[in-house]
């Protein structure tokens, strides 16, 4: 009974039924218990928690009154959200030139190595100009470097297993588009990368959330979600997960891979942040290292380690699946730009240099953001991640959507918690990236304190526009 395992109520709480209702409500709003999930029968939950059935009945009544539970005669009780449940749209495109401090995106500025890599790529370009410029799998020189990096990380990989894409988001769309269809169950973490949710929804998939926190994943819950839903595919981000920053231990990776094997679920593993450890962390192997039956498909990107403007990503799969993905992409974009691929190939030659630069700059920004939050907003709680690009902050009762609205008039653009979840959950959370310079982050926290304490300033808010959120 997965719900019973998640509920953690102090046995001494009084009245217990109210504490139980509060605990379940929090789990629903945090996305740990999905919406439209059947709750245990009152008698069964009472037996598991070792309380009276009357206590559980009273808790369920409170949840129904608040709109968090719906009951149907003969069908049991199902989780819900109060009506109307309003959450913000998830914007896709736009600009960062509106004068706001951009805390809606976790993408760093270009590293020092980019200029030299671009100059070298321009010198390399003429010898490619004699051809038509279309290479659907990607330039061999880049695919060889990507394969070599996987091999160095402990997963033997050949260039024919790599497909170069126009960013990781493109990779997600290609894999989901080829391997899932309308109505297929697709498991996603909650919270997770918003554009993965959008990609699955656009394909008509049935989303199956499984909870993850800064403490990590519960392998039993992940396994249960895959088995019970019959998930065709599961999207996971085990390396400094976006937005929690959690790092999946090898034992958990092995357990998840085993569960996927038993459930018949394909694993789409997003390794976008895998190169960005900021502190000393236990050495972990790529999820593909635990794959015994070609079930793991890995994707990566140049955006976080190097620069989002390059729009280069990649897929690692079996050689046969790589060929299928290459054929499938022909309806979308045929191939990725040659010059940008040459730039990324050159950047791979300076990978360790850039990793060291990112560790230095992102660590300084992370530590500044954490210190400023503790000093100015001590009621907000978080666990600084050991890598990645953002803090996942628990607010002190205020919703992140109204806070994001207020922050606009204070000159800060935010990504509220519901962007990272399903059905309007995660309102009590806020993702705060530390990919900006320390001085800008300190200024942003001062503005956030004002937005929280005083609301909008009354100044005109920036004109509505579509914005990129990564």
Coordinates of C-alpha atoms in Angstrom, one line a residue:
X1 CA 0.0 0.0 0.0
X2 CA 2.1 2.9 -1.3
X3 CA 0.0 5.7 0.2
X4 CA 0.4 4.2 3.7
X5 CA 4.1 4.0 3.3
X6 CA 4.3 7.7 2.4
X7 CA 2.1 9.0 5.3
X8 CA 4.3 9.9 8.2
X9 CA 2.1 11.2 11.1
X10 CA 3.4 11.5 14.7
X11 CA 1.4 8.9 16.7
X12 CA 1.2 11.4 19.5
X13 CA -0.5 14.1 17.3
X14 CA -3.8 15.3 18.6
X15 CA -6.3 15.2 17.1
X16 CA -4.8 12.5 15.1
X17 CA -7.4 12.5 12.3
X18 CA -6.6 16.1 11.6
X19 CA -2.9 15.5 11.5
X20 CA -3.5 12.5 9.2
X21 CA -5.6 14.7 6.8
X22 CA -3.0 17.4 6.9
X23 CA -0.3 14.8 6.0
X24 CA -2.2 13.4 3.1
X25 CA -3.1 17.0 1.8
X26 CA 0.6 18.0 1.9
X27 CA 1.6 14.8 0.0
X28 CA -1.0 15.6 -2.7
X29 CA 0.1 19.3 -3.0
X30 CA 3.8 18.3 -3.1
X31 CA 3.1 15.8 -5.9
X32 CA 4.1 12.8 -3.7
X33 CA 0.6 11.3 -4.1
X34 CA -0.6 12.0 -7.6
X35 CA -4.1 13.4 -8.4
X36 CA -6.7 10.9 -9.4
X37 CA -5.1 8.0 -7.5
X38 CA -7.3 5.6 -5.6
X39 CA -6.8 5.9 -1.8
X40 CA -6.8 2.8 0.4
X41 CA -10.1 1.7 1.8
X42 CA -10.7 3.2 5.3
X43 CA -10.4 -0.2 7.0
X44 CA -7.2 -1.1 5.2
X45 CA -5.5 2.2 6.0
X46 CA -6.6 2.0 9.6
X47 CA -5.1 -1.5 10.0
X48 CA -1.8 -0.3 8.4
X49 CA -1.5 2.8 10.6
X50 CA -2.8 0.9 13.7
X51 CA -5.6 3.4 14.4
X52 CA -9.4 3.1 14.5
X53 CA -11.4 3.1 11.4
X54 CA -13.3 6.1 12.9
X55 CA -10.1 8.1 12.9
X56 CA -9.5 7.4 9.2
X57 CA -13.1 8.2 8.3
X58 CA -12.8 11.5 10.0
X59 CA -9.6 12.3 8.1
X60 CA -11.2 11.3 4.8
X61 CA -14.2 13.6 5.6
X62 CA -11.8 16.5 6.2
X63 CA -10.1 15.8 2.9
X64 CA -13.4 15.6 1.1
X65 CA -14.5 18.9 2.6
X66 CA -11.3 20.6 1.4
X67 CA -11.7 19.2 -2.1
X68 CA -8.7 16.9 -1.9
X69 CA -10.7 13.7 -2.0
X70 CA -13.6 12.5 -4.1
X71 CA -15.7 9.4 -3.3
X72 CA -17.9 7.4 -5.6
X73 CA -20.3 4.8 -4.5
X74 CA -18.8 1.4 -5.0
X75 CA -15.6 2.8 -6.4
X76 CA -13.8 4.1 -3.3
X77 CA -12.1 7.4 -2.8
X78 CA -9.7 9.2 -5.2
X79 CA -7.3 12.1 -4.7
X80 CA -8.3 15.4 -6.1
X81 CA -7.5 19.1 -6.0
X82 CA -9.9 21.9 -4.9
X83 CA -12.0 23.3 -7.7
X84 CA -11.0 25.5 -9.5
X85 CA -7.4 24.4 -9.6
X86 CA -5.5 27.1 -11.4
X87 CA -1.8 26.8 -12.3
X88 CA 0.3 28.9 -14.7
X89 CA 0.8 28.1 -18.3
X90 CA 4.2 26.7 -19.1
X91 CA 5.8 29.1 -21.6
X92 CA 8.2 27.9 -24.3
X93 CA 9.9 30.7 -26.2
X94 CA 11.1 34.3 -25.7
X95 CA 13.8 36.7 -24.7
X96 CA 16.0 37.5 -21.7
X97 CA 16.3 41.2 -22.7
X98 CA 13.4 42.5 -20.7
X99 CA 15.5 44.0 -17.9
X100 CA 14.4 41.5 -15.3
X101 CA 16.7 39.3 -13.2
X102 CA 16.2 36.0 -14.9
X103 CA 15.5 33.3 -12.2
X104 CA 13.1 31.3 -14.3
X105 CA 15.9 29.6 -16.2
X106 CA 18.8 27.5 -15.0
X107 CA 21.2 28.0 -17.9
X108 CA 24.6 29.6 -17.4
X109 CA 26.4 32.0 -19.6
X110 CA 29.0 30.8 -22.0
X111 CA 32.3 29.5 -20.6
X112 CA 35.7 31.0 -21.5
X113 CA 36.5 28.2 -23.9
X114 CA 33.6 29.0 -26.2
X115 CA 35.3 31.8 -28.2
X116 CA 38.4 29.7 -29.1
X117 CA 36.2 26.7 -29.9
X118 CA 34.1 28.8 -32.3
X119 CA 37.2 30.1 -34.0
X120 CA 38.6 26.6 -34.5
X121 CA 35.3 25.4 -35.8
X122 CA 35.2 28.1 -38.4
X123 CA 38.6 27.0 -39.6
X124 CA 37.3 23.4 -39.7
X125 CA 34.2 24.4 -41.7
X126 CA 35.5 24.7 -45.3
X127 CA 36.3 21.0 -45.6
X128 CA 32.6 20.3 -44.8
X129 CA 31.3 22.8 -47.3
X130 CA 31.9 20.6 -50.3
X131 CA 29.0 18.4 -49.1
X132 CA 25.3 19.1 -48.7
X133 CA 25.6 19.7 -44.9
X134 CA 23.0 17.0 -44.0
X135 CA 24.2 14.2 -41.7
X136 CA 21.1 12.9 -39.9
X137 CA 23.0 11.0 -37.3
X138 CA 25.5 13.9 -36.7
X139 CA 29.1 14.5 -37.6
X140 CA 31.3 11.5 -37.1
X141 CA 33.9 13.6 -35.3
X142 CA 31.3 14.7 -32.7
X143 CA 29.7 11.3 -32.3
X144 CA 33.1 9.8 -31.7
X145 CA 33.9 12.3 -28.9
X146 CA 30.5 11.7 -27.3
X147 CA 31.0 7.9 -27.5
X148 CA 34.5 8.3 -26.0
X149 CA 33.1 10.2 -23.1
X150 CA 30.5 7.5 -22.3
X151 CA 33.3 4.9 -22.5
X152 CA 35.4 6.9 -20.1
X153 CA 32.5 7.1 -17.7
X154 CA 32.3 3.3 -17.7
X155 CA 29.9 2.4 -20.5
X156 CA 31.5 1.1 -23.7
X157 CA 30.0 3.0 -26.6
X158 CA 30.5 3.2 -30.3
X159 CA 29.9 6.2 -32.5
X160 CA 27.1 4.4 -34.3
X161 CA 25.1 4.3 -31.0
X162 CA 25.0 8.1 -31.0
X163 CA 22.5 10.4 -32.7
X164 CA 23.2 14.2 -32.5
X165 CA 20.1 16.2 -31.9
X166 CA 19.1 19.9 -31.8
X167 CA 19.3 20.1 -28.0
X168 CA 18.1 17.7 -25.3
X169 CA 14.5 18.8 -25.7
X170 CA 14.6 17.7 -29.3
X171 CA 16.0 14.3 -28.1
X172 CA 13.2 13.9 -25.6
X173 CA 10.6 14.6 -28.4
X174 CA 12.3 12.1 -30.8
X175 CA 12.5 9.2 -28.3
X176 CA 9.0 9.7 -26.9
X177 CA 7.6 10.3 -30.4
X178 CA 9.1 7.0 -31.7
X179 CA 8.5 4.8 -28.7
X180 CA 5.2 5.9 -27.3
X181 CA 1.7 6.6 -28.6
X182 CA -1.6 8.1 -27.6
X183 CA -2.8 6.6 -24.3
X184 CA 0.5 5.0 -23.4
X185 CA 1.4 5.3 -19.7
X186 CA 4.6 7.3 -19.3
X187 CA 6.1 7.6 -15.9
X188 CA 7.7 10.9 -14.9
X189 CA 9.3 12.2 -11.7
X190 CA 7.4 14.7 -9.6
X191 CA 8.8 17.3 -9.7
X192 CA 10.5 17.1 -13.0
X193 CA 11.7 19.0 -16.1
X194 CA 8.6 20.8 -17.4
X195 CA 9.3 20.3 -21.1
X196 CA 9.4 16.5 -20.6
X197 CA 5.8 16.8 -19.2
X198 CA 4.8 18.9 -22.2
X199 CA 6.4 16.5 -24.7
X200 CA 4.5 13.5 -23.3
X201 CA 1.2 15.5 -23.1
X202 CA 1.5 16.6 -26.7
X203 CA 1.9 13.0 -27.8
X204 CA -1.3 12.0 -25.9
X205 CA 0.5 10.0 -23.2
X206 CA -1.0 9.2 -19.9
X207 CA 1.3 10.6 -17.3
X208 CA 2.2 8.6 -14.2
X209 CA 4.1 10.6 -11.6
X210 CA 6.4 9.2 -9.0
X211 CA 7.7 11.4 -6.2
X212 CA 11.3 12.6 -5.8
X213 CA 12.8 15.0 -3.2
X214 CA 16.2 16.4 -2.4
X215 CA 16.7 13.1 -0.4
X216 CA 16.2 11.2 -3.6
X217 CA 14.1 8.3 -4.9
X218 CA 12.2 5.5 -3.2
X219 CA 13.0 2.5 -5.4
X220 CA 9.9 0.6 -4.1
X221 CA 7.6 3.5 -5.1
X222 CA 9.3 3.8 -8.5
X223 CA 9.0 0.1 -9.1
X224 CA 5.3 0.2 -7.9
X225 CA 4.5 3.0 -10.3
X226 CA 6.0 1.2 -13.3
X227 CA 4.4 -2.1 -12.4
X228 CA 0.9 -0.9 -11.5
X229 CA 0.7 1.5 -14.5
X230 CA 2.3 -0.8 -17.0
X231 CA 4.4 2.2 -18.1
X232 CA 5.7 2.0 -21.6
X233 CA 8.5 4.5 -20.9
X234 CA 9.8 6.3 -17.8
X235 CA 11.6 9.6 -17.9
X236 CA 14.3 10.0 -15.2
X237 CA 17.0 12.5 -14.4
X238 CA 19.3 10.7 -11.9
X239 CA 22.2 13.2 -12.0
X240 CA 21.5 16.4 -10.0
X241 CA 17.8 16.1 -10.9
X242 CA 16.0 19.2 -12.1
X243 CA 14.7 20.8 -10.0
X244 CA 15.6 19.0 -6.7
X245 CA 19.3 18.6 -7.3
X246 CA 19.1 15.0 -6.0
X247 CA 21.8 12.5 -7.1
X248 CA 20.8 8.9 -7.5
X249 CA 23.1 6.4 -5.8
X250 CA 24.4 3.4 -7.7
X251 CA 22.4 1.0 -5.6
X252 CA 19.2 2.8 -6.4
X253 CA 20.1 3.0 -10.1
X254 CA 20.5 -0.8 -10.1
X255 CA 17.2 -1.3 -8.3
X256 CA 15.4 1.0 -10.8
X257 CA 16.9 -0.7 -13.8
X258 CA 15.9 -4.1 -12.4
X259 CA 12.3 -2.8 -11.7
X260 CA 12.1 -1.5 -15.3
X261 CA 13.2 -4.9 -16.6
X262 CA 10.5 -6.6 -14.6
X263 CA 7.8 -4.1 -15.6
X264 CA 8.9 -4.1 -19.3
X265 CA 9.4 -0.3 -19.1
X266 CA 11.9 1.6 -21.2
X267 CA 14.1 4.1 -19.4
X268 CA 14.7 7.5 -20.9
X269 CA 17.6 8.9 -18.8
X270 CA 18.3 12.6 -19.0
X271 CA 22.0 13.2 -18.1
X272 CA 22.0 16.9 -19.0
X273 CA 23.5 17.9 -15.6
X274 CA 25.8 14.8 -15.1
X275 CA 29.0 16.7 -15.6
X276 CA 28.2 19.5 -13.1
X277 CA 29.2 18.1 -9.7
X278 CA 30.1 21.1 -7.5
X279 CA 31.3 19.2 -4.4
X280 CA 32.9 15.9 -3.7
X281 CA 30.3 13.3 -4.4
X282 CA 30.3 9.5 -4.5
X283 CA 31.3 8.2 -7.9
X284 CA 28.2 7.1 -9.8
X285 CA 27.9 5.1 -13.0
X286 CA 25.6 6.1 -15.8
X287 CA 22.3 4.3 -15.7
X288 CA 23.3 2.5 -18.8
X289 CA 25.9 0.6 -16.8
X290 CA 23.1 -1.3 -15.1
X291 CA 21.2 -2.1 -18.3
X292 CA 21.3 -5.8 -19.2
X293 CA 18.7 -5.9 -22.0
X294 CA 19.0 -2.6 -24.0
X295 CA 16.3 -0.9 -22.0
X296 CA 18.1 2.4 -21.2
X297 CA 18.2 5.3 -23.6
X298 CA 20.4 8.1 -22.5
X299 CA 20.3 11.8 -23.6
X300 CA 22.7 14.6 -23.0
X301 CA 23.2 18.2 -23.9
X302 CA 25.8 20.9 -24.5
X303 CA 23.5 23.5 -22.9
X304 CA 24.4 23.3 -19.2
X305 CA 28.1 22.5 -19.3
X306 CA 28.8 24.8 -22.2
X307 CA 26.1 27.1 -23.6
X308 CA 22.4 26.9 -24.4
X309 CA 22.8 28.9 -27.6
X310 CA 24.6 26.0 -29.2
X311 CA 21.4 23.9 -29.3
X312 CA 23.2 20.6 -29.6
X313 CA 22.2 17.5 -27.7
X314 CA 22.5 13.7 -28.3
X315 CA 21.0 10.3 -27.7
X316 CA 22.8 7.1 -26.8
X317 CA 21.0 4.0 -27.7
X318 CA 21.6 0.6 -29.4
X319 CA 22.9 1.0 -33.0
X320 CA 19.6 -0.4 -34.3
X321 CA 17.5 2.1 -32.3
X322 CA 19.8 4.9 -33.3
X323 CA 19.1 4.2 -36.9
X324 CA 15.4 4.1 -36.3
X325 CA 15.6 7.5 -34.5
X326 CA 17.6 8.9 -37.4
X327 CA 14.9 7.8 -39.9
X328 CA 12.1 9.1 -37.6
X329 CA 13.7 12.6 -37.3
X330 CA 13.5 13.2 -41.0
X331 CA 10.0 14.4 -40.6
X332 CA 11.2 17.1 -38.2
X333 CA 14.5 18.6 -39.1
X334 CA 16.7 16.2 -41.1
X335 CA 20.0 17.1 -39.3
X336 CA 21.6 19.5 -36.8
X337 CA 23.7 22.5 -37.8
X338 CA 27.2 21.6 -38.9
X339 CA 29.0 24.7 -37.4
X340 CA 27.5 24.2 -34.0
X341 CA 28.5 20.5 -34.0
X342 CA 32.0 21.5 -34.9
X343 CA 32.1 23.9 -32.0
X344 CA 30.9 21.2 -29.5
X345 CA 33.4 18.8 -30.9
X346 CA 36.1 21.3 -30.1
X347 CA 34.6 21.9 -26.6
X348 CA 34.8 18.2 -25.8
X349 CA 38.6 18.5 -26.2
X350 CA 38.5 21.1 -23.3
X351 CA 35.8 19.4 -21.2
X352 CA 37.8 19.2 -17.9
X353 CA 38.8 22.8 -18.2
X354 CA 35.1 23.8 -18.5
X355 CA 34.1 21.5 -15.7
X356 CA 36.6 23.2 -13.4
X357 CA 35.4 26.6 -14.4
X358 CA 31.7 25.6 -13.8
X359 CA 32.6 24.1 -10.4
X360 CA 34.3 27.4 -9.4
X361 CA 31.6 29.8 -10.6
X362 CA 28.5 27.8 -9.8
X363 CA 29.7 26.8 -6.4
X364 CA 30.3 30.5 -5.6
X365 CA 26.8 31.4 -6.8
X366 CA 25.2 28.5 -5.0
X367 CA 26.8 29.4 -1.7
X368 CA 25.9 33.1 -2.1
X369 CA 22.3 32.3 -2.9
X370 CA 22.0 29.9 0.0
X371 CA 23.6 32.4 2.4
X372 CA 21.3 35.3 1.3
X373 CA 18.2 33.2 1.6
X374 CA 19.2 32.1 5.1
X375 CA 19.8 35.7 6.1
X376 CA 16.8 37.4 4.5
X377 CA 14.2 34.6 4.1
X378 CA 15.0 32.2 7.0
X379 CA 11.5 30.8 6.9
X380 CA 12.2 29.2 3.5
X381 CA 13.8 25.9 3.7
X382 CA 16.1 24.0 1.3
X383 CA 19.0 21.5 1.1
X384 CA 21.9 22.9 -1.0
X385 CA 22.5 20.3 -3.8
X386 CA 26.0 19.0 -4.4
X387 CA 25.7 19.7 -8.1
X388 CA 23.4 21.0 -10.8
X389 CA 22.1 24.5 -11.2
X390 CA 19.3 25.3 -8.8
X391 CA 17.9 25.2 -5.2
X392 CA 14.4 23.6 -4.7
X393 CA 13.0 25.8 -2.0
X394 CA 10.1 25.1 0.3
X395 CA 8.1 28.3 1.0
X396 CA 6.6 29.3 4.3
X397 CA 3.0 29.0 3.4
X398 CA 2.7 31.5 0.6
X399 CA 2.1 30.1 -2.9
X400 CA 4.8 30.3 -5.5
X401 CA 2.4 31.4 -8.2
X402 CA 1.3 34.6 -6.5
X403 CA 4.8 35.2 -5.4
X404 CA 6.0 34.9 -9.0
X405 CA 3.3 37.4 -10.0
X406 CA 4.4 39.8 -7.3
X407 CA 8.1 39.4 -8.1
X408 CA 7.6 40.6 -11.7
X409 CA 6.9 44.1 -10.5
X410 CA 10.1 43.9 -8.3
X411 CA 12.2 43.0 -11.3
X412 CA 12.6 39.3 -10.9
X413 CA 11.2 36.5 -13.2
X414 CA 10.6 33.2 -11.4
X415 CA 9.6 29.7 -12.2
X416 CA 6.9 28.7 -9.7
X417 CA 6.6 25.1 -8.4
X418 CA 3.5 24.1 -10.4
X419 CA 5.6 24.4 -13.6
X420 CA 7.5 21.3 -12.4
X421 CA 4.5 19.1 -11.5
X422 CA 1.2 17.8 -12.6
X423 CA -2.3 19.1 -12.0
X424 CA -1.4 22.3 -10.1
X425 CA 0.6 20.6 -7.4
X426 CA 3.9 21.9 -5.9
X427 CA 2.5 25.3 -5.1
X428 CA 4.5 25.4 -1.9
X429 CA 7.8 25.2 -3.8
X430 CA 10.0 27.5 -5.9
X431 CA 13.0 26.7 -8.1
X432 CA 15.8 29.3 -7.6
X433 CA 18.7 28.8 -10.1
X434 CA 22.2 29.9 -9.1
X435 CA 23.4 30.2 -12.7
X436 CA 23.6 34.0 -12.3
X437 CA 26.6 35.9 -10.8
X438 CA 26.7 36.2 -7.0
X439 CA 26.0 39.9 -6.9
X440 CA 22.9 39.6 -9.0
X441 CA 21.6 36.7 -6.9
X442 CA 22.1 38.8 -3.7
X443 CA 20.1 41.6 -5.3
X444 CA 17.4 39.1 -6.4
X445 CA 16.9 37.8 -2.8
X446 CA 16.4 41.3 -1.5
X447 CA 13.7 41.8 -4.2
X448 CA 12.1 38.5 -3.3
X449 CA 11.9 39.5 0.3
X450 CA 10.1 42.6 -0.7
X451 CA 7.8 40.7 -3.1
X452 CA 6.9 38.3 -0.3
X453 CA 6.4 40.9 2.4
X454 CA 4.7 43.6 0.4
X455 CA 3.3 42.0 -2.8
X456 CA 3.3 43.9 -6.2
X457 CA 4.7 47.4 -6.2
X458 CA 2.0 48.8 -8.4
X459 CA 4.5 49.5 -11.1
X460 CA 3.6 48.3 -14.6
X461 CA 4.5 44.6 -15.0
X462 CA 6.6 43.6 -18.0
X463 CA 4.6 43.1 -21.1
X464 CA 3.4 39.5 -21.5
X465 CA 5.7 37.5 -23.7
X466 CA 6.6 33.9 -24.2
X467 CA 9.7 33.0 -22.4
X468 CA 12.1 30.1 -22.4
X469 CA 12.3 28.1 -19.2
X470 CA 15.0 25.4 -18.8

